Coordinates of C-alpha atoms in Angstrom, one line a residue:
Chain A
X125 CA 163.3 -5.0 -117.0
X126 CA 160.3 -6.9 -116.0
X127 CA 156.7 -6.0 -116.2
X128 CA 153.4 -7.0 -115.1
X129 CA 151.4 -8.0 -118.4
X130 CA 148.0 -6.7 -118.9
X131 CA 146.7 -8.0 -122.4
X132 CA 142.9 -7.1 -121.9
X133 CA 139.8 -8.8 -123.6
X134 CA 141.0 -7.4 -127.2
X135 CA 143.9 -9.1 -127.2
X136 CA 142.9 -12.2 -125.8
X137 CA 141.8 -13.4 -128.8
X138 CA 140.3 -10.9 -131.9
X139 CA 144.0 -9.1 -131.9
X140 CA 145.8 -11.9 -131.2
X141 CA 148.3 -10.1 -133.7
X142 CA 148.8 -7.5 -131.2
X143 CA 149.5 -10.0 -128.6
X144 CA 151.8 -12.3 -130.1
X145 CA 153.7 -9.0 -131.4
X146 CA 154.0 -7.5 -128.3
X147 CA 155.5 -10.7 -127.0
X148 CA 157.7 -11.6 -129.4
X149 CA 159.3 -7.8 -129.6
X150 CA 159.7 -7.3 -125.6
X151 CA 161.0 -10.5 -125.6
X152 CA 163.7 -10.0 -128.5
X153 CA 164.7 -7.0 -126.6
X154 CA 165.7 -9.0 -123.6
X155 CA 162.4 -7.3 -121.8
X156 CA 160.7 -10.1 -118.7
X157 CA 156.9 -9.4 -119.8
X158 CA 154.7 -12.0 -117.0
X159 CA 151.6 -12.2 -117.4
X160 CA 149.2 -10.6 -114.6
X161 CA 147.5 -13.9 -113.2
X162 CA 143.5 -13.7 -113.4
X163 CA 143.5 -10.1 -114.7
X164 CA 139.3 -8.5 -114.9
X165 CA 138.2 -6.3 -117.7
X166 CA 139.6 -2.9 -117.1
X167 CA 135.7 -1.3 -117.4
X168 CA 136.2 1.0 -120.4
X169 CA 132.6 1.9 -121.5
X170 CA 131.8 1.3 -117.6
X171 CA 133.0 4.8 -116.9
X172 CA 130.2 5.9 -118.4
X173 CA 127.4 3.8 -117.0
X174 CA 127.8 2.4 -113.4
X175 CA 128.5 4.3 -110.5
X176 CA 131.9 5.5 -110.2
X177 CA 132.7 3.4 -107.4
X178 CA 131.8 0.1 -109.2
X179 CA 133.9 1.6 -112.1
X180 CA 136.8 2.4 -110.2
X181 CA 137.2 -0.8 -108.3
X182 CA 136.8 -3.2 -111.1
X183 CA 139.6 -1.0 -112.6
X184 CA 142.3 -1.0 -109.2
X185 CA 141.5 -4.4 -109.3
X186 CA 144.0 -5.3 -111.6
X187 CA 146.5 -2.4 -110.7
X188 CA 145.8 -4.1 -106.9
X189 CA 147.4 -7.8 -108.8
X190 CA 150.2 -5.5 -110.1
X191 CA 150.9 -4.3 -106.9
X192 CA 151.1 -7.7 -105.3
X193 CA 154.0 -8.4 -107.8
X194 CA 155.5 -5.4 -107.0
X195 CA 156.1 -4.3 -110.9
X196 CA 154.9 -1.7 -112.9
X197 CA 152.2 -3.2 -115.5
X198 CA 152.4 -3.0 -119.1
X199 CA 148.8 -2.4 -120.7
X200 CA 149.4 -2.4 -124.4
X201 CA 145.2 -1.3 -125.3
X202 CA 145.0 2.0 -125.7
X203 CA 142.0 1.8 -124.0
X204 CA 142.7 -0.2 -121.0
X205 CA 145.9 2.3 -120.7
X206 CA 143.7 5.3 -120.5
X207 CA 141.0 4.0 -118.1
X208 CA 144.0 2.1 -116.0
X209 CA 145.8 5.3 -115.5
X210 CA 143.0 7.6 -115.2
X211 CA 142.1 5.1 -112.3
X212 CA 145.7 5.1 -111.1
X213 CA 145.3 9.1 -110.8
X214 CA 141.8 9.5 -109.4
X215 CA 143.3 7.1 -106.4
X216 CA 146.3 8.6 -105.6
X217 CA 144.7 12.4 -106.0
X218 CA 141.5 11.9 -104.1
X219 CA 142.2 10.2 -101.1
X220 CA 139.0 9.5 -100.2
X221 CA 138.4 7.9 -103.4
X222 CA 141.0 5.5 -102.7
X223 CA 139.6 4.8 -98.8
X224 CA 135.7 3.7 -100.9
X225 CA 138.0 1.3 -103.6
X226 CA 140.1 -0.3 -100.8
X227 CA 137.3 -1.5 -99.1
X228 CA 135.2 -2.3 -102.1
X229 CA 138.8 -4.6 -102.4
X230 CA 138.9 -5.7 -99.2
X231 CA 136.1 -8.1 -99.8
X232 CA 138.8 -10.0 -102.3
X233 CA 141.0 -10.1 -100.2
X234 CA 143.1 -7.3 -102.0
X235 CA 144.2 -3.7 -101.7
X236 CA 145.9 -0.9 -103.3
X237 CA 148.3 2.2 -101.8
X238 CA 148.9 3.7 -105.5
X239 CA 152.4 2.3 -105.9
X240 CA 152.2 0.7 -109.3
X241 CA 153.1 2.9 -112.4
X242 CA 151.2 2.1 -115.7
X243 CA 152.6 2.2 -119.0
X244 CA 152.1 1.9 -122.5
X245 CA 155.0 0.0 -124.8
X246 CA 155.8 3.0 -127.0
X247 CA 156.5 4.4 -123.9
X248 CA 159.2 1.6 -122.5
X249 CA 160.6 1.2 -126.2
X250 CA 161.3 4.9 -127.0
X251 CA 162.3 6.0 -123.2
X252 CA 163.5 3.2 -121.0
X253 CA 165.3 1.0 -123.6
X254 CA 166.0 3.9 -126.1
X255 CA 166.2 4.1 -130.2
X256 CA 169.9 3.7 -130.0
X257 CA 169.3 0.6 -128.5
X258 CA 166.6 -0.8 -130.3
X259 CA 168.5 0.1 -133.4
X260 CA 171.2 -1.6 -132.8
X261 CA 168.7 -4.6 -132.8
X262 CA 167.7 -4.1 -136.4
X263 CA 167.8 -6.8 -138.9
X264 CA 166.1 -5.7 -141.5
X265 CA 166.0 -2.6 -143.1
X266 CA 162.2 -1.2 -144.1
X267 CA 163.5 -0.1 -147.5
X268 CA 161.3 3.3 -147.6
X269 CA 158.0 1.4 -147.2
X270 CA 155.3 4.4 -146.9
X271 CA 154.2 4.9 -143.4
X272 CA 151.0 6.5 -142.3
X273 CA 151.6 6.9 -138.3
X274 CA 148.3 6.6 -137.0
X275 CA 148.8 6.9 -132.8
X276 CA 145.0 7.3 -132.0
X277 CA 143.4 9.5 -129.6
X278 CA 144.3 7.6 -126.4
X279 CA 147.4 7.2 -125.8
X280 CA 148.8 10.8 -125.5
X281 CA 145.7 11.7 -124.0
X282 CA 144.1 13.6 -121.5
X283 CA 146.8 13.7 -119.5
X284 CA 150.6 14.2 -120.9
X285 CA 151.7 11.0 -120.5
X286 CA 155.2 10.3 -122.9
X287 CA 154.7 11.7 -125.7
X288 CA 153.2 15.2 -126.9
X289 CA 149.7 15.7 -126.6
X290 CA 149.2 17.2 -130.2
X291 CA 152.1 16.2 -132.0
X292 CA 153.6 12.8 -131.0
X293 CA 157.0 12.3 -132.2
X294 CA 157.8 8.6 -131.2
X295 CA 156.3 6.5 -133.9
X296 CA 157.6 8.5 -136.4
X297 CA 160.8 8.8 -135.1
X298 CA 160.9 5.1 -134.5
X299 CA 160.1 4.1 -137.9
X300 CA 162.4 6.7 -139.4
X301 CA 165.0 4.9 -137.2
X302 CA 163.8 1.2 -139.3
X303 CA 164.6 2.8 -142.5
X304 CA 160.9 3.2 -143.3
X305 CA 159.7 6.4 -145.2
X306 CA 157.4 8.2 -142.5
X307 CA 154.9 10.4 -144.6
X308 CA 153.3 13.5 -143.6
X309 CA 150.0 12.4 -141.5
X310 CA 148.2 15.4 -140.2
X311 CA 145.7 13.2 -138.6
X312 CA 148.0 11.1 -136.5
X313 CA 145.5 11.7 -133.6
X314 CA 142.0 12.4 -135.0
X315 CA 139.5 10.0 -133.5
X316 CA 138.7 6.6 -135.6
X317 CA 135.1 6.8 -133.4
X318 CA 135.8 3.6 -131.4
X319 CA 132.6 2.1 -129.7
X320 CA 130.2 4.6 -132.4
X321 CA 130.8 1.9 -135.1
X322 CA 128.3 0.0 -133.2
X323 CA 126.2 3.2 -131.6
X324 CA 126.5 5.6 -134.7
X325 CA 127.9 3.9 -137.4
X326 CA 127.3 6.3 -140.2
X327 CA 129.3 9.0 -137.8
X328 CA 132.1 6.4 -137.3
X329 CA 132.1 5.4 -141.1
X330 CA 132.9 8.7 -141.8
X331 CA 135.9 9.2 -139.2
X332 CA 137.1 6.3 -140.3
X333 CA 137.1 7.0 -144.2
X334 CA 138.6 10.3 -143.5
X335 CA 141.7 8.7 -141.5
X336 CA 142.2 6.0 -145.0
X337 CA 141.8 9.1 -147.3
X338 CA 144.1 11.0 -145.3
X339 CA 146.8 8.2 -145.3
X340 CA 146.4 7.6 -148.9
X341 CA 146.7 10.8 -150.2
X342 CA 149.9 11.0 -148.8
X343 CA 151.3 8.2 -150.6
X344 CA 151.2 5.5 -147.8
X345 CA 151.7 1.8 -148.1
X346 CA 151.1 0.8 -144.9
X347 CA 148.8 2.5 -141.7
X348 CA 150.8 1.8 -138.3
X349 CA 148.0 1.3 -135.5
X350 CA 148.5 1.4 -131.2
X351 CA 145.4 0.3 -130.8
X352 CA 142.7 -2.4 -130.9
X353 CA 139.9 -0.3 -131.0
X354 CA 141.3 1.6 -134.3
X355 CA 142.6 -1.0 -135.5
X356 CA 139.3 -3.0 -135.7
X357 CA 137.2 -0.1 -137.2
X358 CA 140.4 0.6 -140.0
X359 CA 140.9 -3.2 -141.2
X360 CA 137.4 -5.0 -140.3
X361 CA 135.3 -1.9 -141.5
X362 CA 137.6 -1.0 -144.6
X363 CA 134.9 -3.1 -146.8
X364 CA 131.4 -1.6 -145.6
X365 CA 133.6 2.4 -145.4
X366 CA 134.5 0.7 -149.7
X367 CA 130.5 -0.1 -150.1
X368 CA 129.2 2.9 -147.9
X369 CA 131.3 5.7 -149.4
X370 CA 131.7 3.6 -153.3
X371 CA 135.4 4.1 -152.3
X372 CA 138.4 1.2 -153.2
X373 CA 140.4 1.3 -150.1
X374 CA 142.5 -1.3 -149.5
X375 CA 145.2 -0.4 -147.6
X376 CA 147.0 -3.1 -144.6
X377 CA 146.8 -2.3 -141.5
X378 CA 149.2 -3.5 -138.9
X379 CA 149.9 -3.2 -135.3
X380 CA 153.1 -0.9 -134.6
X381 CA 155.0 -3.8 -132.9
X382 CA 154.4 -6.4 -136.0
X383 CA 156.4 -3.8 -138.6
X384 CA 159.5 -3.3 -135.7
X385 CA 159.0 -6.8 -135.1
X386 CA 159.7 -6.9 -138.9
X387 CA 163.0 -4.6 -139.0
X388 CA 164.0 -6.8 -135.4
X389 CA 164.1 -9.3 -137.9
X390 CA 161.4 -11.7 -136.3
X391 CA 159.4 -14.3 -138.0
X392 CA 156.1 -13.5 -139.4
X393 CA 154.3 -16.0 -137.7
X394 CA 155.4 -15.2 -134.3
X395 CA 153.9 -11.6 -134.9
X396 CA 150.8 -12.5 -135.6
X397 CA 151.1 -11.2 -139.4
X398 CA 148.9 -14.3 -140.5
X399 CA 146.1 -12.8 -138.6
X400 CA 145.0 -9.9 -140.6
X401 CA 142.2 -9.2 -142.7
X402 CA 143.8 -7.0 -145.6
X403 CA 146.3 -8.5 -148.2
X404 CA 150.1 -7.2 -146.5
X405 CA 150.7 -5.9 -150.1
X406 CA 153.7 -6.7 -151.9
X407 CA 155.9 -4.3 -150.1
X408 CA 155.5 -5.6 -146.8
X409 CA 155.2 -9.1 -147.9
X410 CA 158.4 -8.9 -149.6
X411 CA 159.9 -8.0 -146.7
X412 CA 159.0 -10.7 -144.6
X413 CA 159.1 -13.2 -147.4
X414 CA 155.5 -14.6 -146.2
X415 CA 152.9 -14.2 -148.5
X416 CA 149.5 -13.5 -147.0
X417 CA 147.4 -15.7 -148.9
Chain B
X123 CA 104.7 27.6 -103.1
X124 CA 107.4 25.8 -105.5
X125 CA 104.5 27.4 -108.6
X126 CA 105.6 31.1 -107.2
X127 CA 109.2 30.2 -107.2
X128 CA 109.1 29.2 -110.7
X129 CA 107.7 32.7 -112.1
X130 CA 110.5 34.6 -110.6
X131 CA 113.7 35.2 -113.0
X132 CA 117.1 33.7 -112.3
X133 CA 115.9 30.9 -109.5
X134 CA 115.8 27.0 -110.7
X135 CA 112.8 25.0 -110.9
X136 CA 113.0 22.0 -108.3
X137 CA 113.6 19.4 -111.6
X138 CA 116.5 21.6 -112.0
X139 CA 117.5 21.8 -108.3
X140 CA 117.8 18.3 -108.5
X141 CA 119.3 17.4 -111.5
X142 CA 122.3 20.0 -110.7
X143 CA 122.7 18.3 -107.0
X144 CA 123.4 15.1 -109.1
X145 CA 125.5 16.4 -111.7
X146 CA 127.3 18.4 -109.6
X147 CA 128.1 15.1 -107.2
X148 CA 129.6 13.3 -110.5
X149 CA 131.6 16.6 -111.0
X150 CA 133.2 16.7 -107.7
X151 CA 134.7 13.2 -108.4
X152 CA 136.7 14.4 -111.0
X153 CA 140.2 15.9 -110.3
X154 CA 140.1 19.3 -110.7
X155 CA 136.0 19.8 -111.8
X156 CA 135.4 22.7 -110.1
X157 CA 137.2 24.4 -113.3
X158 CA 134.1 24.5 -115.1
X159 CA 133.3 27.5 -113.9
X160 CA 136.4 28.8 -115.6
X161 CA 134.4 28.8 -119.2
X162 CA 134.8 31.5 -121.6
X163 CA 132.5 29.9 -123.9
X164 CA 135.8 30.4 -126.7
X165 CA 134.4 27.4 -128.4
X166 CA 137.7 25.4 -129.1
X167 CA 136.3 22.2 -127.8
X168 CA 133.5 22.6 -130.1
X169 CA 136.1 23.5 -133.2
X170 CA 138.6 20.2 -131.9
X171 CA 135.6 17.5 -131.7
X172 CA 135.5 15.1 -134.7
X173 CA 132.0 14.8 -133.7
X174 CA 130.6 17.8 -133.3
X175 CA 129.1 18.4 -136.1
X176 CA 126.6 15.9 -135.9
X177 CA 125.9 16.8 -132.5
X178 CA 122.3 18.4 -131.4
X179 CA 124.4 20.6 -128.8
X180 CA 127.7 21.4 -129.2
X181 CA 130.0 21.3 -126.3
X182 CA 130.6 24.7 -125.4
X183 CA 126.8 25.0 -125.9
X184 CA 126.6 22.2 -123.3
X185 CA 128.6 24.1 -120.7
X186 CA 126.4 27.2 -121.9
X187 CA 123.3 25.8 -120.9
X188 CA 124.5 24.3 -117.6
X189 CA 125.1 27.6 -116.6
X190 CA 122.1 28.7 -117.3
X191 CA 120.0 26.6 -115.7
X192 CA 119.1 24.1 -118.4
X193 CA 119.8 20.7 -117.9
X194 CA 117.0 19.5 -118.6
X195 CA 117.5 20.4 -122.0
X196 CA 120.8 18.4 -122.2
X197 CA 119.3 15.5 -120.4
X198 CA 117.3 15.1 -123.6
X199 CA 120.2 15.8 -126.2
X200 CA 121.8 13.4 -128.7
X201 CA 125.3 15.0 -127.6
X202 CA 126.2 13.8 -124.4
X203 CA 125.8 10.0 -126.5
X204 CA 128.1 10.8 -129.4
X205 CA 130.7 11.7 -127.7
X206 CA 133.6 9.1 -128.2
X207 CA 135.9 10.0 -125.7
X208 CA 139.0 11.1 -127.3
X209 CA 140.1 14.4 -125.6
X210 CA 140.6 16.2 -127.7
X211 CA 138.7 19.3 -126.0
X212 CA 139.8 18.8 -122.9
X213 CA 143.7 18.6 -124.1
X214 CA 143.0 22.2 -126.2
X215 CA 140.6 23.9 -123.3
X216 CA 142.3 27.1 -122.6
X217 CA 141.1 27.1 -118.9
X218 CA 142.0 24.0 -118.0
X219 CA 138.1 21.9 -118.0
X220 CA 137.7 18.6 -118.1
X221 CA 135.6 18.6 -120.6
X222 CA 135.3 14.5 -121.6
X223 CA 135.3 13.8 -117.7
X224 CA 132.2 16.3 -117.7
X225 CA 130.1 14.7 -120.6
X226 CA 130.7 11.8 -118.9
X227 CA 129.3 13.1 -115.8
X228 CA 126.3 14.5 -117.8
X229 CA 125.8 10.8 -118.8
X230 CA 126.0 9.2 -115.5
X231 CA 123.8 11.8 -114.7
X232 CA 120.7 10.9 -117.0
X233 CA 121.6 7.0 -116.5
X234 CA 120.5 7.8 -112.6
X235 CA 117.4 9.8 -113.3
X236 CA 116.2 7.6 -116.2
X237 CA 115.8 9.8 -118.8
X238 CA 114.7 8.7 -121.9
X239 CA 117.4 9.2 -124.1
X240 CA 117.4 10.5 -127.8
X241 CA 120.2 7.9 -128.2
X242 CA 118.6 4.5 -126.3
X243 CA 121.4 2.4 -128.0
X244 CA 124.0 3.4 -126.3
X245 CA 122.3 2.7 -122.8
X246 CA 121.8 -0.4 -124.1
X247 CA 125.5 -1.1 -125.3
X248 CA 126.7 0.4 -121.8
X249 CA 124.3 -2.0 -119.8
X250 CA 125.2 -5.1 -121.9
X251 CA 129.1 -4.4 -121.0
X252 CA 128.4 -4.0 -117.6
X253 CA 126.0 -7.5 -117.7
X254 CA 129.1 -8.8 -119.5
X255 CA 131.7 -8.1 -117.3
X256 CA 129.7 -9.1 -114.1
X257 CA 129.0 -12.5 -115.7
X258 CA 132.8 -13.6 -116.7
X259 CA 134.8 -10.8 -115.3
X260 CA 136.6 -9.9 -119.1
X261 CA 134.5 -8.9 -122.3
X262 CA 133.5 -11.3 -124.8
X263 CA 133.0 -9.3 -128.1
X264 CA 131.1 -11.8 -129.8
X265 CA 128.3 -12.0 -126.9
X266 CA 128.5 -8.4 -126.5
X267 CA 127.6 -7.7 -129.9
X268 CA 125.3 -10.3 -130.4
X269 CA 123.6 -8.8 -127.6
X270 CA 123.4 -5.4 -128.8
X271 CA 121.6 -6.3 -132.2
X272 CA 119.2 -8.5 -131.0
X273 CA 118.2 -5.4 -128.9
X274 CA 118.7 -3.1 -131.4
X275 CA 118.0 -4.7 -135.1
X276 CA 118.4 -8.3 -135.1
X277 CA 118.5 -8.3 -138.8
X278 CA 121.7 -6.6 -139.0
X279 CA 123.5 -9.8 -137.4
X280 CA 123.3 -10.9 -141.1
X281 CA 125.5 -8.5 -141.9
X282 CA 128.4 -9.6 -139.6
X283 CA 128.7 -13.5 -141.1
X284 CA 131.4 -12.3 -144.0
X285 CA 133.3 -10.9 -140.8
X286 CA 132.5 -13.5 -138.6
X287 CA 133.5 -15.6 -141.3
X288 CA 137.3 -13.8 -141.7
X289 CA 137.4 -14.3 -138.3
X290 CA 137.1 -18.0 -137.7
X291 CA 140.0 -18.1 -140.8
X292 CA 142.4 -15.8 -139.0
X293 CA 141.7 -17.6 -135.4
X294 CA 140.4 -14.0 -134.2
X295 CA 137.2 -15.6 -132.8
X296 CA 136.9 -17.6 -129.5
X297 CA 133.2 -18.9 -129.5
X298 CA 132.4 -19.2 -126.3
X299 CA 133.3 -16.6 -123.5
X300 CA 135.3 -17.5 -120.2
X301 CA 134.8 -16.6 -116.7
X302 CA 138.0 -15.7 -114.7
X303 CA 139.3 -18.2 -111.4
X304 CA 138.5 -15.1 -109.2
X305 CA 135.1 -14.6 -110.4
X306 CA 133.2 -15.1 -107.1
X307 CA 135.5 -12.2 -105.3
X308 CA 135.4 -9.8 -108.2
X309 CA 131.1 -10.0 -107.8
X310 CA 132.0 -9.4 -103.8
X311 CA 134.0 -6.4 -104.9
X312 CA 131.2 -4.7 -107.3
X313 CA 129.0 -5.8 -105.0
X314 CA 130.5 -3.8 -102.2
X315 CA 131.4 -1.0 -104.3
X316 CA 127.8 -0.6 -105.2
X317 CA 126.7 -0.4 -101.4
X318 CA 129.9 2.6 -100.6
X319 CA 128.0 4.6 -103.8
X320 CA 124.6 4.2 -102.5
X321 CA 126.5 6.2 -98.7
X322 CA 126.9 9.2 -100.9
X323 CA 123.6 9.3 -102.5
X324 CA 121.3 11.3 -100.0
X325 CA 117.8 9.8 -99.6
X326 CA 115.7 13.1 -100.4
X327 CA 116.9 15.7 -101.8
X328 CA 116.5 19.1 -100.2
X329 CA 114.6 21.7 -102.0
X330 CA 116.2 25.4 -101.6
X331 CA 115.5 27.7 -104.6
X332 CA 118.9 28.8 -105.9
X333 CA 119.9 30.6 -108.3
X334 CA 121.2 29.6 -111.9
X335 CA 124.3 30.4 -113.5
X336 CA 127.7 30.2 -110.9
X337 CA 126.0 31.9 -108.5
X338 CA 124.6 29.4 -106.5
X339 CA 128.0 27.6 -107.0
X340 CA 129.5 29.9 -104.4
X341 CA 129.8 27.8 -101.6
X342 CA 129.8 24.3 -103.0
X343 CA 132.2 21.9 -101.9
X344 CA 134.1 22.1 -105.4
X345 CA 135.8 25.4 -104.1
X346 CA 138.0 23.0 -102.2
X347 CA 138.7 20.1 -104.7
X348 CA 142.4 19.9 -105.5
X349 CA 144.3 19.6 -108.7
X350 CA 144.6 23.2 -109.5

């Protein structure tokens, strides 16, 4: 299948791992990903602070581009997947919501009839192309490396989307599927805080040590992340959460496609595994046989 | 006149009047909104937030004092600003309310009437994303946040060089930030968007005392809002 490729400002450049992951694994699983051309910010925080007009038509801009390709796009972000389909559902549910964005649009020369579906790549892995045939893809077995599943609150949420809205399944059942040990994570979806590390940081440094505590009293190696918002406050804020809290954490976090990326067999480099702040550890390390200096 | 008014139990003051005319615009806009009238004040959203304990009002409290006439009071809470977004309340609420979608109402809210907030910082952060995006069309995180503490504590930029630092090592960083090809028509588009917002704001507000609670809801255009 192809998709329309929505990599939003995170990934551009401070996730790159997240990026180059995606990449690589779609394209190792024969998947078209093209890059929408001249994509905008989706607006995230702007929900909350312009007029819901200017919000929603900075939004259907890019699902407007996606249109114009005629395929569904593929918006990796947690974030830019909630606000894209929570735009995508306002439009097609309040018609004259969608008459005020078309002819905001109309002065790009663009416009949108509510066509374009989006989704998230959990979703396409786990339901389109299917764990029997990812498996059959696997290269490398995890050798019961300790999995925290950490799916964050966005993806599932508000609206059922692919996955069950208080206990997703697909991460774990996905990694089981590597040979990787999933342990018991009871706060798979609990809030990391996103944007509060900068608004409310003591409340986010708190969320945040709760989620590490979490993982590591259940015996994990490794946190799996969806998300570049949780992934940021987990692995750039792991240090001040250590000096705030007098704790030692220092577990790796990496981005759900860079570990099946792993098992697919795929070079470190081309998943971005050079780009992370915490030592891999020597369980993951050995298993890609690149040492993270 | 409006003095009289005031004195006699159950009606809303004009501040009132006014603030629920706006709030209750932002509500209508959301697919299926009209189900906060549904509340049973059962306090799960309060139990599923991460943040509610260091909230001023909690959510169901939020909902309680809507009802009864007191926006105002959440105009000036801390709340409405910690709120993170993550749904969790709205995904639990047993009758159905958007509760996330309504908090963010409640902000939009006191970002029209200028209220000062309990929580300026987040204004700021909210208006230096918006100034962002206008500008280049995609988020740059490093003028963003640059931004944001030389507004809000300058001296914590210090803080960031260890990060800034790991950054530049990893190639996580791009210095400078990059407007789009397009970035002349996406400006038309806000620009136009802006003027189609300002058709559905009316120029005075009309002044009929009303009662609080869902009384005076009886015969609001929400009745009609679909989703249900």
């Amino acid at each position: 299948m192809k998709y329309a490729y929505y990599p939003g400002c995170s990934l551009e450049k401070t996730q790159r791992g997240y990026d180059e992951s995606v990449r690589a694994v779609f394209k190792a699983l024969d998947q078209e990903l093209v890059e929408i051309d001249d994509w905008n910010c989706c607006g995230a925080t702007m929900y909350m602070s312009v007029k819901e007009t200017v919000s929603l038509a900075v939004s259907a801009r890019n699902l407007a581009l996606g249109e114009r390709m005629g395929l569904d796009i593929l918006a990796p972000c947690s974030s830019c997947f909630t606000t894209l389909s929570k735009t995508n559902r306002i439009l097609n549910e309040i018609p004259e919501m969608r008459r005020d964005v078309n002819e905001a649009l109309a002065e790009g020369g663009l416009s949108y009839s509510g066509k374009v579906k989006v989704r998230h790549p959990l979703d396409i892995l786990m339901n389109d192309i299917g764990l029997e045939a990812v498996r059959a893809r696997f290269q490398r077995n995890l050798n019961g490396l300790k999995i925290a599943p950490y799916y964050g609150c966005q993806i599932v949420r508000p609206d059922k989307t692919f996955d069950d809205r208080e206990n997703p399944m697909l991460l774990d059942r996905l990694f089981r599927a590597c040979g990787g040990d999933v342990v018991y994570f009871p706060m798979k979806l609990r809030c990391c805080g996103g944007m509060l590390m900068t608004t409310f940081e003591e409340t986010a440094l708190k969320l945040n040590k709760e989620l590490l505590e979490c993982a590591l009293d259940n015996g994990a190696d490794v946190m799996v992340t969806t998300c570049p918002l949780c992934h940021m406050n987990l692995e750039a804020y792991q240090g001040k959460i250590n000096n705030f809290y007098k704790t030692t954490f220092n577990i790796p976090i990496i981005y759900f496609t860079q570990l099946l990326g792993i098992a697919l067999g795929l070079p470190a480099k081309s998943l971005g595994l050079d780009s992370s702040f915490i030592p891999l550890g020597k369980k993951v390390t050995t298993l890609t046989e690149v040492f993270y200096a | 006149m409006e003095h009289a008014t005031h004195q006699l139990p159950g009606l809303m003051t004009r501040t009132e009047a006014d603030l629920r005319q706006i709030f209750l615009r932002q509500v209508e806009a959301i697919p299926a909104g009209e189900r906060i009238k549904r509340c049973i004040q059962c306090g799960t959203c309060t139990g599923s937030c991460p943040v509610s304990y260091a909230m001023d009002i909690s959510p169901r409290q939020l909902i309680a004092l809507f009802r009864a006439g007191e926006l105002e009071t959440i105009m000036r809470s801390r709340s409405i600003w910690i709120c993170a977004s993550c749904y969790a309340c709205t995904t639990r609420c047993p009758s159905g309310i958007k509760i996330t979608d309504v908090i963010y109402a409640l902000k939009r809210t006191v970002m029209e009437k200028e209220y000062e907030s309990k929580a300026p910082q987040v204004q700021v952060l909210a208006k230096l994303f918006v100034d962002n995006l206008m500008s280049y069309g995609r988020l740059h995180e490093g003028t963003l946040i640059r931004k944001y503490y030389m507004k809000t504590g300058i001296f914590k930029l210090f803080g960031f060089i260890p990060l800034v630092k790991k950054m530049l090592e990893t190639k996580r960083l791009a210095l400078f930030p990059k407007k789009i090809k397009e970035h002349k028509s996406l400006s038309r588009i806000i620009k136009k968007a802006q003027e189609i917002e300002m058709r559905h704001v009316p120029e005075k507000l009309e002044y009929s005392p009303e009662f609080v609670g869902y009384r005076g809801l009886g015969d609001m255009k929400l009745e009609s809002r679909k989703g249900e």
